[in-house]
Short mmCIF file of C-alpha atoms and ligand atoms in Angstrom, two decimals:
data_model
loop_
_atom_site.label_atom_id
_atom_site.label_comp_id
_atom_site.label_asym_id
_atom_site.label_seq_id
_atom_site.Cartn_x
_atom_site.Cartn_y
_atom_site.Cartn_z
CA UNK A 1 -5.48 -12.55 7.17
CA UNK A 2 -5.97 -14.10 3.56
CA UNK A 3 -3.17 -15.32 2.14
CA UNK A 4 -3.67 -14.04 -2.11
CA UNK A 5 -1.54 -15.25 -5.18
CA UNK A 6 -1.82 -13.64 -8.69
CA UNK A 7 -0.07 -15.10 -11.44
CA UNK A 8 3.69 -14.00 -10.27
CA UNK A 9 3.21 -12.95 -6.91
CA UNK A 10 2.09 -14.29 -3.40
CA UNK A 11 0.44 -11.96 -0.63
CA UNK A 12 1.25 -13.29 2.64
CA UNK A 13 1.85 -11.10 6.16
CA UNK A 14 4.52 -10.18 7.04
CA UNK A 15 7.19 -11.93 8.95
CA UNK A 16 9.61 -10.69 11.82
CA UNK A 17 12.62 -12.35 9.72
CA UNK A 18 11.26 -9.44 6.45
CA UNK A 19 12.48 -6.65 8.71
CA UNK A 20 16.14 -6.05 6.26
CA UNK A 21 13.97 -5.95 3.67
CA UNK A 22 11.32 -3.00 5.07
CA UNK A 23 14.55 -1.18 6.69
CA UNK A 24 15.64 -0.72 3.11
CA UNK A 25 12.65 -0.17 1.52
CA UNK A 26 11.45 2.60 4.32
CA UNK A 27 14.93 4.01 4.38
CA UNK A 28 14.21 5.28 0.49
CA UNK A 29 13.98 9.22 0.22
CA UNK A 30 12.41 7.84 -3.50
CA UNK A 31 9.83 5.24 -1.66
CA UNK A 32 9.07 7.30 1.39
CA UNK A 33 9.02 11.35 -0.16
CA UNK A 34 5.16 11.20 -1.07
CA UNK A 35 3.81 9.46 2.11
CA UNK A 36 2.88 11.27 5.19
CA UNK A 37 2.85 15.16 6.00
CA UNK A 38 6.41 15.49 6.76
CA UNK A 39 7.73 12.26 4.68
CA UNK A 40 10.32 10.95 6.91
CA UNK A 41 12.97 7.96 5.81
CA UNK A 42 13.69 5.09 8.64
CA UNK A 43 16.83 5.38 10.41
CA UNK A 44 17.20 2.59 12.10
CA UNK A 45 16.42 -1.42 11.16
CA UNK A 46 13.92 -1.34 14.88
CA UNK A 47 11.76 0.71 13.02
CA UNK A 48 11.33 -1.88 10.37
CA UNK A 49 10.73 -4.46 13.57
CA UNK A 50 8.09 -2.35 15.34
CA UNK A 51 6.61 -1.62 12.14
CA UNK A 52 6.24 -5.51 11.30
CA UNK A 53 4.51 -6.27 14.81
CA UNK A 54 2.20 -3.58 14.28
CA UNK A 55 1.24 -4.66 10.73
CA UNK A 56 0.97 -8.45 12.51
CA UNK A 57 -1.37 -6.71 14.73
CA UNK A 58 -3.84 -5.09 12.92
CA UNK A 59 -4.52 -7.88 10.10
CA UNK A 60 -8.00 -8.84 10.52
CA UNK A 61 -10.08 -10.68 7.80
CA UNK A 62 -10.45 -7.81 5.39
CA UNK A 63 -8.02 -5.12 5.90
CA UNK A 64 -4.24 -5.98 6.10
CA UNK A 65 -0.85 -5.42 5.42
CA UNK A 66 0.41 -7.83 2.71
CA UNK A 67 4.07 -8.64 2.13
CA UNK A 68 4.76 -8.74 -1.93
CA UNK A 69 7.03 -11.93 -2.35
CA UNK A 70 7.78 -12.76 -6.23
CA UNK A 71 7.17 -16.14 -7.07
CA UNK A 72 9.55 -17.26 -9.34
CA UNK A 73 12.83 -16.44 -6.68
CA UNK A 74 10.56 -15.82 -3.72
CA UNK A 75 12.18 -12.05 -3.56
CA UNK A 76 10.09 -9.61 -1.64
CA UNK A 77 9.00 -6.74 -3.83
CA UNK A 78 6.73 -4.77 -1.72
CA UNK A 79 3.63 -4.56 0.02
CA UNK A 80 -0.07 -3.84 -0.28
CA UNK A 81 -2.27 -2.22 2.53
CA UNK A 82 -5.68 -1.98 2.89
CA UNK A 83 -7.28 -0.59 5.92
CA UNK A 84 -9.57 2.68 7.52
CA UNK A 85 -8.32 6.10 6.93
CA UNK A 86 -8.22 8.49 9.56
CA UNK A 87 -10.45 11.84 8.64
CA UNK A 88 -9.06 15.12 8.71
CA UNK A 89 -9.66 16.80 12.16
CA UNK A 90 -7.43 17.95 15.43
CA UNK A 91 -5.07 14.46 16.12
CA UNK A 92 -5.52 11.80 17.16
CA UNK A 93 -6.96 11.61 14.12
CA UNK A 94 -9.90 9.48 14.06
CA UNK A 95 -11.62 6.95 11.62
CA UNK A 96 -13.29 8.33 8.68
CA UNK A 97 -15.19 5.01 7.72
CA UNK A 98 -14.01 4.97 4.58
CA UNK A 99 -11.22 1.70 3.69
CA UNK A 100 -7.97 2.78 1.48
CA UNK A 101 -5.77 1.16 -0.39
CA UNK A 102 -1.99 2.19 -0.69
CA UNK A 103 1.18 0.37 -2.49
CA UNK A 104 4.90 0.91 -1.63
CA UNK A 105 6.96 -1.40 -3.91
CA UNK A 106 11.13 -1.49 -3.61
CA UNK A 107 12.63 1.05 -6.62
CA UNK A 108 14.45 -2.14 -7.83
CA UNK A 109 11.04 -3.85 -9.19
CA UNK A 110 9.48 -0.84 -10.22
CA UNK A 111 8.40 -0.69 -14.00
CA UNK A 112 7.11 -4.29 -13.96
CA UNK A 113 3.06 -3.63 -13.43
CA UNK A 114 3.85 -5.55 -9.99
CA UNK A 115 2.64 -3.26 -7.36
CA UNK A 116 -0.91 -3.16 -10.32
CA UNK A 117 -1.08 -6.83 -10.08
CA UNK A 118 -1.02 -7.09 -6.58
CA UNK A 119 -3.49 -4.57 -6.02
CA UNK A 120 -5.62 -5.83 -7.86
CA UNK A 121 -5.75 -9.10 -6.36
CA UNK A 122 -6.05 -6.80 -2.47
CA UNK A 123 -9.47 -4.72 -4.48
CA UNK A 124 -10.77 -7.94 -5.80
CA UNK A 125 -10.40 -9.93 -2.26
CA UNK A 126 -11.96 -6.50 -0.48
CA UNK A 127 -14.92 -6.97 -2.31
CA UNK A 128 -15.28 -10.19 -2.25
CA UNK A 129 -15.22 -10.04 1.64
CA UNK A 130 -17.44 -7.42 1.57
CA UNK A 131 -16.54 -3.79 0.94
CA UNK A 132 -18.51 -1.57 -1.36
CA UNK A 133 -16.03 1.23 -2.14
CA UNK A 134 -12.33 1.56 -1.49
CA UNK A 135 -10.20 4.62 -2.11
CA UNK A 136 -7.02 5.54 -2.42
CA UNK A 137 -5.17 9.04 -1.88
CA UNK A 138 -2.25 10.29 -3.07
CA UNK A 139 -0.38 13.28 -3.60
CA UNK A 140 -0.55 15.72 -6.19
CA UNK A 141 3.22 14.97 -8.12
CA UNK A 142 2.78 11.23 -7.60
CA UNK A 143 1.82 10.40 -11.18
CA UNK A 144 3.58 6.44 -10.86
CA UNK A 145 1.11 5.75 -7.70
CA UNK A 146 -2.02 7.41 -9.80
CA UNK A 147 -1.07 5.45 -12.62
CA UNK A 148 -1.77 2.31 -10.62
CA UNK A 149 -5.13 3.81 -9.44
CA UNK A 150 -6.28 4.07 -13.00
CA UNK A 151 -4.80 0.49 -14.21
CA UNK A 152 -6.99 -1.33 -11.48
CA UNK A 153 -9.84 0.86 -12.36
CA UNK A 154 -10.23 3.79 -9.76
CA UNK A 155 -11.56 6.77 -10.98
CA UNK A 156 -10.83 9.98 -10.07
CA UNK A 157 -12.98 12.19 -8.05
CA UNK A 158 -11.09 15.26 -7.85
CA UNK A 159 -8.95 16.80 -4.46
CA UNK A 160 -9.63 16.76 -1.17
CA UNK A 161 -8.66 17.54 1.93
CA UNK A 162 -11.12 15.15 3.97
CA UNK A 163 -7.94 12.52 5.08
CA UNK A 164 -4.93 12.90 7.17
CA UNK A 165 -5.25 16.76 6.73
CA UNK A 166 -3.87 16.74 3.48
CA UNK A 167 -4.83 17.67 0.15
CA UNK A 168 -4.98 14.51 -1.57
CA UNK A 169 -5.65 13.47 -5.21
CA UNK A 170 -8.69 10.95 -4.35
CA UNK A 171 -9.37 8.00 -6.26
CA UNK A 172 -12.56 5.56 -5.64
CA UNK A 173 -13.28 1.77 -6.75
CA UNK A 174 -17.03 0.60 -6.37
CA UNK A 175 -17.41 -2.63 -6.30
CA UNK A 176 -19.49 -3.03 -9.29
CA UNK A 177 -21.23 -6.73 -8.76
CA UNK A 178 -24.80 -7.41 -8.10
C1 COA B 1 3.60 3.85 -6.79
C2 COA B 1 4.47 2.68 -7.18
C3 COA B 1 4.07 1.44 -6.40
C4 COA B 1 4.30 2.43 -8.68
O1 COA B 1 5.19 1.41 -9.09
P1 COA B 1 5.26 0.97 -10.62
O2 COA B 1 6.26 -0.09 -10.75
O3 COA B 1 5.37 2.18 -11.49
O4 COA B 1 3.77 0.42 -10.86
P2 COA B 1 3.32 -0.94 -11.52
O5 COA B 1 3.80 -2.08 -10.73
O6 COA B 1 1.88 -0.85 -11.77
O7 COA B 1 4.12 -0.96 -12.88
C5 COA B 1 3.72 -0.15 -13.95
C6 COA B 1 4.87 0.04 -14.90
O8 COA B 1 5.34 -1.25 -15.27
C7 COA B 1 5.23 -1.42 -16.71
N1 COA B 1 4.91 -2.84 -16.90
C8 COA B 1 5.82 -3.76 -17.31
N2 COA B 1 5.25 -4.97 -17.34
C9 COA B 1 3.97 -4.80 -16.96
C10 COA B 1 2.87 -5.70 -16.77
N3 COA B 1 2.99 -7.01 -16.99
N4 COA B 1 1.68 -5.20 -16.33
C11 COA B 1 1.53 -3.90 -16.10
N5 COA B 1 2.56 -2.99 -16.25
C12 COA B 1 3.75 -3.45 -16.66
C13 COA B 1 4.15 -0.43 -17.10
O9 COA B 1 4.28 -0.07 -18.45
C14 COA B 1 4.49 0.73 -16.19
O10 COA B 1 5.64 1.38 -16.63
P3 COA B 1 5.66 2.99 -16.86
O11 COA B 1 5.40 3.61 -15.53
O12 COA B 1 7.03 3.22 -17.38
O13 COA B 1 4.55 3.24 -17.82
C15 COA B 1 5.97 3.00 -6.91
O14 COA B 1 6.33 4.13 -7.64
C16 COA B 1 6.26 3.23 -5.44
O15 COA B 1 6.35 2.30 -4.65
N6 COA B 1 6.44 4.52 -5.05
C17 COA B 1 6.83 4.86 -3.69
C18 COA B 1 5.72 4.67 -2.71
C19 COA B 1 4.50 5.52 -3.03
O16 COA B 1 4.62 6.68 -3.38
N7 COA B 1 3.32 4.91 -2.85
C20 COA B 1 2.06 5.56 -3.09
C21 COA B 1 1.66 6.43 -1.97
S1 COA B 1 0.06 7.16 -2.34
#
Protein backbone atom coordinates (compact mmCIF):
# COMPACT_ATOMS: atom_id res chain seq x y z
CA UNK A 1 0.00 0.00 0.00
CA UNK A 2 1.11 3.62 -1.15
CA UNK A 3 2.34 5.59 1.29
CA UNK A 4 0.58 9.56 0.26
CA UNK A 5 1.58 13.03 1.79
CA UNK A 6 -0.42 16.27 1.10
CA UNK A 7 0.84 19.40 2.30
CA UNK A 8 0.10 18.75 6.27
CA UNK A 9 -0.60 15.26 6.38
CA UNK A 10 1.04 11.77 5.72
CA UNK A 11 -1.07 8.55 4.69
CA UNK A 12 0.65 5.61 5.89
CA UNK A 13 -1.09 2.02 7.18
CA UNK A 14 -1.75 1.49 10.02
CA UNK A 15 0.35 0.22 12.80
CA UNK A 16 -0.41 -2.33 15.73
CA UNK A 17 1.19 0.38 18.24
CA UNK A 18 -2.13 3.08 16.63
CA UNK A 19 -4.58 0.79 18.39
CA UNK A 20 -5.22 3.71 21.67
CA UNK A 21 -5.74 5.91 19.15
CA UNK A 22 -8.67 3.82 16.98
CA UNK A 23 -10.10 2.56 20.55
CA UNK A 24 -10.88 6.21 21.11
CA UNK A 25 -11.78 7.23 17.97
CA UNK A 26 -14.30 4.03 17.43
CA UNK A 27 -15.48 4.39 20.98
CA UNK A 28 -17.21 7.97 19.77
CA UNK A 29 -21.15 7.81 19.81
CA UNK A 30 -20.30 11.35 17.59
CA UNK A 31 -17.67 9.38 15.13
CA UNK A 32 -19.43 6.06 15.00
CA UNK A 33 -23.62 7.19 15.03
CA UNK A 34 -23.81 7.47 11.08
CA UNK A 35 -21.82 4.30 10.10
CA UNK A 36 -23.34 0.95 9.79
CA UNK A 37 -27.11 -0.22 10.19
CA UNK A 38 -27.14 -0.44 13.84
CA UNK A 39 -24.07 2.13 14.57
CA UNK A 40 -22.37 0.48 17.36
CA UNK A 41 -19.37 2.27 19.57
CA UNK A 42 -16.16 -0.10 20.49
CA UNK A 43 -16.06 -1.37 23.87
CA UNK A 44 -13.09 -2.70 24.28
CA UNK A 45 -9.26 -1.51 23.05
CA UNK A 46 -9.09 -5.57 21.16
CA UNK A 47 -11.46 -4.29 18.91
CA UNK A 48 -9.20 -1.50 17.88
CA UNK A 49 -6.33 -4.48 17.57
CA UNK A 50 -8.40 -6.85 15.42
CA UNK A 51 -9.56 -4.02 13.53
CA UNK A 52 -5.81 -2.87 12.73
CA UNK A 53 -4.78 -6.52 11.50
CA UNK A 54 -7.65 -6.63 9.35
CA UNK A 55 -7.03 -3.20 7.78
CA UNK A 56 -3.09 -4.62 7.49
CA UNK A 57 -4.72 -7.34 5.65
CA UNK A 58 -6.67 -6.11 3.07
CA UNK A 59 -4.25 -3.18 1.76
CA UNK A 60 -3.47 -4.05 -1.68
CA UNK A 61 -2.07 -1.53 -4.29
CA UNK A 62 -5.20 0.49 -4.79
CA UNK A 63 -7.66 0.12 -2.11
CA UNK A 64 -6.55 0.62 1.57
CA UNK A 65 -6.98 1.77 4.86
CA UNK A 66 -4.81 4.86 5.49
CA UNK A 67 -3.84 6.10 8.95
CA UNK A 68 -4.14 10.20 9.00
CA UNK A 69 -0.88 11.30 10.93
CA UNK A 70 -0.44 15.31 11.01
CA UNK A 71 2.79 16.37 10.01
CA UNK A 72 3.81 19.08 11.93
CA UNK A 73 3.48 16.92 15.62
CA UNK A 74 3.04 13.58 13.89
CA UNK A 75 -0.58 13.32 15.81
CA UNK A 76 -2.92 10.86 14.23
CA UNK A 77 -6.07 12.55 13.04
CA UNK A 78 -7.94 9.92 11.28
CA UNK A 79 -8.14 7.70 8.51
CA UNK A 80 -9.12 7.34 4.88
CA UNK A 81 -10.56 4.06 3.26
CA UNK A 82 -10.96 3.14 -0.02
CA UNK A 83 -12.11 -0.23 -1.03
CA UNK A 84 -15.32 -2.48 -2.79
CA UNK A 85 -18.70 -2.04 -1.38
CA UNK A 86 -20.78 -4.84 -0.69
CA UNK A 87 -24.34 -4.62 -2.77
CA UNK A 88 -27.50 -4.79 -1.14
CA UNK A 89 -28.83 -8.44 -1.07
CA UNK A 90 -29.48 -11.41 1.71
CA UNK A 91 -25.80 -11.37 3.87
CA UNK A 92 -23.07 -12.20 3.38
CA UNK A 93 -23.30 -9.42 1.49
CA UNK A 94 -21.38 -9.62 -1.59
CA UNK A 95 -19.24 -7.26 -3.85
CA UNK A 96 -21.03 -4.76 -5.84
CA UNK A 97 -17.96 -3.80 -8.12
CA UNK A 98 -18.18 -0.53 -7.43
CA UNK A 99 -14.86 1.11 -5.07
CA UNK A 100 -15.98 3.70 -2.12
CA UNK A 101 -14.44 6.04 -0.37
CA UNK A 102 -15.27 6.84 3.39
CA UNK A 103 -13.46 9.29 6.10
CA UNK A 104 -13.67 8.99 9.94
CA UNK A 105 -11.50 11.79 11.44
CA UNK A 106 -11.12 12.16 15.59
CA UNK A 107 -13.88 15.11 16.80
CA UNK A 108 -10.74 16.90 18.17
CA UNK A 109 -9.40 17.87 14.46
CA UNK A 110 -12.59 18.33 13.00
CA UNK A 111 -13.21 21.86 11.38
CA UNK A 112 -9.72 21.96 9.82
CA UNK A 113 -10.56 20.73 5.98
CA UNK A 114 -8.24 17.67 7.12
CA UNK A 115 -10.30 14.66 6.52
CA UNK A 116 -10.94 16.99 2.57
CA UNK A 117 -7.28 17.09 2.15
CA UNK A 118 -6.64 13.69 2.73
CA UNK A 119 -9.23 12.50 0.57
CA UNK A 120 -8.31 14.09 -1.90
CA UNK A 121 -4.91 12.92 -2.05
CA UNK A 122 -6.79 8.82 -1.58
CA UNK A 123 -9.28 10.04 -5.09
CA UNK A 124 -6.31 11.45 -6.83
CA UNK A 125 -3.93 8.23 -6.08
CA UNK A 126 -7.24 5.89 -7.07
CA UNK A 127 -7.15 7.27 -10.31
CA UNK A 128 -3.97 7.46 -10.90
CA UNK A 129 -3.69 3.64 -10.24
CA UNK A 130 -6.44 3.09 -12.24
CA UNK A 131 -10.05 3.50 -11.16
CA UNK A 132 -12.62 5.22 -13.28
CA UNK A 133 -15.33 6.12 -10.74
CA UNK A 134 -15.37 6.04 -6.96
CA UNK A 135 -18.33 6.68 -4.73
CA UNK A 136 -19.09 7.40 -1.57
CA UNK A 137 -22.39 6.83 0.61
CA UNK A 138 -23.58 8.35 3.40
CA UNK A 139 -26.48 8.87 5.40
CA UNK A 140 -29.20 11.15 5.02
CA UNK A 141 -28.43 13.72 8.39
CA UNK A 142 -24.69 13.51 7.74
CA UNK A 143 -24.31 16.95 6.18
CA UNK A 144 -20.25 17.30 7.66
CA UNK A 145 -19.37 13.88 5.65
CA UNK A 146 -21.43 15.27 2.38
CA UNK A 147 -19.75 18.38 2.74
CA UNK A 148 -16.45 16.62 2.10
CA UNK A 149 -18.02 14.77 -0.92
CA UNK A 150 -18.74 18.06 -2.56
CA UNK A 151 -15.23 19.84 -1.57
CA UNK A 152 -13.26 16.99 -3.46
CA UNK A 153 -15.70 17.18 -6.23
CA UNK A 154 -18.34 14.27 -5.99
CA UNK A 155 -21.52 14.97 -7.25
CA UNK A 156 -24.56 13.88 -6.14
CA UNK A 157 -26.66 11.33 -7.78
CA UNK A 158 -29.57 11.14 -5.65
CA UNK A 159 -30.60 8.01 -2.90
CA UNK A 160 -30.25 4.66 -3.08
CA UNK A 161 -30.61 1.70 -1.58
CA UNK A 162 -28.17 -0.46 -3.89
CA UNK A 163 -25.26 -0.79 -0.79
CA UNK A 164 -25.21 -2.39 2.53
CA UNK A 165 -29.12 -2.40 2.45
CA UNK A 166 -29.36 1.02 3.31
CA UNK A 167 -30.70 4.05 1.92
CA UNK A 168 -27.77 6.02 1.27
CA UNK A 169 -27.18 9.59 -0.03
CA UNK A 170 -24.77 8.51 -3.09
CA UNK A 171 -22.09 10.56 -4.28
CA UNK A 172 -19.80 9.69 -7.52
CA UNK A 173 -16.20 11.03 -8.69
CA UNK A 174 -15.23 10.17 -12.41
CA UNK A 175 -12.04 10.36 -13.04
CA UNK A 176 -12.10 13.00 -15.57
CA UNK A 177 -8.47 12.57 -17.49
CA UNK A 178 -7.96 11.42 -20.96
C1 LIG B 1 -17.23 13.56 8.09
C2 LIG B 1 -16.06 14.20 8.80
C3 LIG B 1 -14.77 13.49 8.44
C4 LIG B 1 -15.98 15.67 8.38
O1 LIG B 1 -14.96 16.32 9.12
P1 LIG B 1 -14.69 17.88 8.92
O2 LIG B 1 -13.59 18.26 9.81
O3 LIG B 1 -15.98 18.63 8.99
O4 LIG B 1 -14.26 17.92 7.38
P2 LIG B 1 -13.01 18.64 6.73
O5 LIG B 1 -11.76 18.04 7.23
O6 LIG B 1 -13.22 18.64 5.28
O7 LIG B 1 -13.09 20.10 7.31
C5 LIG B 1 -14.04 21.01 6.82
C6 LIG B 1 -14.25 22.11 7.81
O8 LIG B 1 -12.98 22.67 8.13
C7 LIG B 1 -12.99 24.08 7.78
N1 LIG B 1 -11.62 24.36 7.33
C8 LIG B 1 -10.69 25.00 8.09
N2 LIG B 1 -9.53 25.05 7.43
C9 LIG B 1 -9.73 24.46 6.23
C10 LIG B 1 -8.89 24.18 5.11
N3 LIG B 1 -7.60 24.55 5.10
N4 LIG B 1 -9.41 23.51 4.05
C11 LIG B 1 -10.69 23.13 4.04
N5 LIG B 1 -11.54 23.36 5.09
C12 LIG B 1 -11.05 24.00 6.18
C13 LIG B 1 -14.07 24.20 6.74
O9 LIG B 1 -14.57 25.51 6.68
C14 LIG B 1 -15.11 23.24 7.30
O10 LIG B 1 -15.73 23.79 8.41
P3 LIG B 1 -17.34 23.87 8.53
O11 LIG B 1 -17.84 22.46 8.52
O12 LIG B 1 -17.55 24.57 9.82
O13 LIG B 1 -17.77 24.61 7.30
C15 LIG B 1 -16.25 14.14 10.35
O14 LIG B 1 -17.44 14.81 10.68
C16 LIG B 1 -16.31 12.72 10.88
O15 LIG B 1 -15.29 12.05 11.02
N6 LIG B 1 -17.53 12.24 11.21
C17 LIG B 1 -17.69 10.94 11.83
C18 LIG B 1 -17.47 9.81 10.87
C19 LIG B 1 -18.42 9.85 9.69
O16 LIG B 1 -19.60 10.10 9.84
N7 LIG B 1 -17.87 9.54 8.51
C20 LIG B 1 -18.62 9.52 7.28
C21 LIG B 1 -19.39 8.27 7.12
S1 LIG B 1 -20.25 8.30 5.55
Amino acid sequence: MRTLRTDRLSLRPWEPEDANFVYDLYSRWEVQRFIGLVPRMMEDRSEADRLIAKCRELNHSVHGFWAVERLEDARLVGTILLKGIPASGEPPLQPSGETEIGWHFHPDFWGNGYATEAASAVLAHGFREGLHRVIAATSAENSASQNVCRRIGMKHQGTTNSYYNANCELFLAEDVAP
